PDB file of C-alpha atoms in Angstrom:
ATOM      1  CA  UNK A   1      -3.992  -6.593  44.276  1.00  0.00           C
ATOM      2  CA  UNK A   2      -3.267  -4.189  41.130  1.00  0.00           C
ATOM      3  CA  UNK A   3      -4.360  -5.383  38.091  1.00  0.00           C
ATOM      4  CA  UNK A   4      -1.396  -5.556  35.035  1.00  0.00           C
ATOM      5  CA  UNK A   5      -3.478  -3.939  32.839  1.00  0.00           C
ATOM      6  CA  UNK A   6      -3.294  -0.493  35.069  1.00  0.00           C
ATOM      7  CA  UNK A   7       0.547  -0.596  34.737  1.00  0.00           C
ATOM      8  CA  UNK A   8       0.980  -1.037  31.224  1.00  0.00           C
ATOM      9  CA  UNK A   9      -1.770   1.278  30.147  1.00  0.00           C
ATOM     10  CA  UNK A  10      -0.693   2.727  26.683  1.00  0.00           C
ATOM     11  CA  UNK A  11      -2.638   5.632  25.441  1.00  0.00           C
ATOM     12  CA  UNK A  12      -4.009   5.264  22.211  1.00  0.00           C
ATOM     13  CA  UNK A  13      -4.960   8.126  19.688  1.00  0.00           C
ATOM     14  CA  UNK A  14      -8.972   8.313  18.760  1.00  0.00           C
ATOM     15  CA  UNK A  15      -9.864   7.036  15.254  1.00  0.00           C
ATOM     16  CA  UNK A  16     -10.975  10.382  13.987  1.00  0.00           C
ATOM     17  CA  UNK A  17      -7.609  11.740  15.269  1.00  0.00           C
ATOM     18  CA  UNK A  18      -5.492   9.342  14.060  1.00  0.00           C
ATOM     19  CA  UNK A  19      -7.099   9.596  10.586  1.00  0.00           C
ATOM     20  CA  UNK A  20      -6.750  13.343  10.461  1.00  0.00           C
ATOM     21  CA  UNK A  21      -3.257  12.871  11.260  1.00  0.00           C
ATOM     22  CA  UNK A  22      -2.474  10.216   8.554  1.00  0.00           C
ATOM     23  CA  UNK A  23      -4.345  13.016   5.858  1.00  0.00           C
ATOM     24  CA  UNK A  24      -1.622  15.816   7.007  1.00  0.00           C
ATOM     25  CA  UNK A  25       1.420  12.943   6.725  1.00  0.00           C
ATOM     26  CA  UNK A  26       0.142  12.231   2.986  1.00  0.00           C
ATOM     27  CA  UNK A  27      -0.058  15.659   2.199  1.00  0.00           C
ATOM     28  CA  UNK A  28       3.456  16.384   3.586  1.00  0.00           C
ATOM     29  CA  UNK A  29       4.554  13.280   2.034  1.00  0.00           C
ATOM     30  CA  UNK A  30       2.794  14.576  -1.567  1.00  0.00           C
ATOM     31  CA  UNK A  31       4.842  17.720  -0.526  1.00  0.00           C
ATOM     32  CA  UNK A  32       7.902  16.080  -0.240  1.00  0.00           C
ATOM     33  CA  UNK A  33       7.635  14.416  -3.774  1.00  0.00           C
ATOM     34  CA  UNK A  34       6.782  17.499  -5.905  1.00  0.00           C
ATOM     35  CA  UNK A  35       9.408  19.143  -4.516  1.00  0.00           C
ATOM     36  CA  UNK A  36      11.718  16.466  -5.352  1.00  0.00           C
ATOM     37  CA  UNK A  37      10.299  16.303  -8.897  1.00  0.00           C
ATOM     38  CA  UNK A  38      10.590  19.577  -9.505  1.00  0.00           C
ATOM     39  CA  UNK A  39      14.267  20.245  -8.232  1.00  0.00           C
ATOM     40  CA  UNK A  40      14.691  16.745  -9.880  1.00  0.00           C
ATOM     41  CA  UNK A  41      14.104  18.607 -13.307  1.00  0.00           C
ATOM     42  CA  UNK A  42      15.490  21.730 -12.282  1.00  0.00           C
ATOM     43  CA  UNK A  43      19.165  20.048 -11.169  1.00  0.00           C
ATOM     44  CA  UNK A  44      19.925  16.772 -12.580  1.00  0.00           C
ATOM     45  CA  UNK A  45      21.504  14.066 -10.476  1.00  0.00           C
ATOM     46  CA  UNK A  46      20.350  15.855  -7.192  1.00  0.00           C
ATOM     47  CA  UNK A  47      20.931  13.867  -3.996  1.00  0.00           C
ATOM     48  CA  UNK A  48      18.348  16.077  -2.085  1.00  0.00           C
ATOM     49  CA  UNK A  49      15.537  15.548  -4.409  1.00  0.00           C
ATOM     50  CA  UNK A  50      16.262  11.565  -4.542  1.00  0.00           C
ATOM     51  CA  UNK A  51      16.069  11.965  -0.913  1.00  0.00           C
ATOM     52  CA  UNK A  52      12.694  13.729  -0.965  1.00  0.00           C
ATOM     53  CA  UNK A  53      11.224  11.614  -3.428  1.00  0.00           C
ATOM     54  CA  UNK A  54      12.207   8.434  -1.256  1.00  0.00           C
ATOM     55  CA  UNK A  55      11.073   9.791   2.003  1.00  0.00           C
ATOM     56  CA  UNK A  56       7.667  10.794   0.347  1.00  0.00           C
ATOM     57  CA  UNK A  57       7.129   7.814  -0.909  1.00  0.00           C
ATOM     58  CA  UNK A  58       7.771   5.623   2.028  1.00  0.00           C
ATOM     59  CA  UNK A  59       5.795   8.252   4.515  1.00  0.00           C
ATOM     60  CA  UNK A  60       2.733   7.698   2.136  1.00  0.00           C
ATOM     61  CA  UNK A  61       3.282   3.936   1.734  1.00  0.00           C
ATOM     62  CA  UNK A  62       3.576   3.834   6.378  1.00  0.00           C
ATOM     63  CA  UNK A  63       0.262   5.865   6.285  1.00  0.00           C
ATOM     64  CA  UNK A  64      -2.100   4.270   4.352  1.00  0.00           C
ATOM     65  CA  UNK A  65      -1.038   1.202   5.812  1.00  0.00           C
ATOM     66  CA  UNK A  66      -1.504   2.229   9.158  1.00  0.00           C
ATOM     67  CA  UNK A  67      -5.098   3.326   8.074  1.00  0.00           C
ATOM     68  CA  UNK A  68      -5.945  -0.137   5.700  1.00  0.00           C
ATOM     69  CA  UNK A  69      -4.952  -1.681   9.656  1.00  0.00           C
ATOM     70  CA  UNK A  70      -6.590   0.708  11.904  1.00  0.00           C
ATOM     71  CA  UNK A  71      -9.971   0.471   9.685  1.00  0.00           C
ATOM     72  CA  UNK A  72     -10.012  -3.626  10.076  1.00  0.00           C
TER      73      UNK A  72
END
């Protein structure tokens, strides 16, 4: 009889690799925020700058939450 765990096996990343990928993503998020702020300073009311800032903040928040959940 086949075990259900074998059928629905979902591979997961090791904790160290996951944290490295999250740190890289957080760095990319910071880069987007800095790019957005510089662009916003140079060109007022820039839609691209606003999108970069918001997207960067969302990336950082989501990865910090993922790291916190993974550490618990």
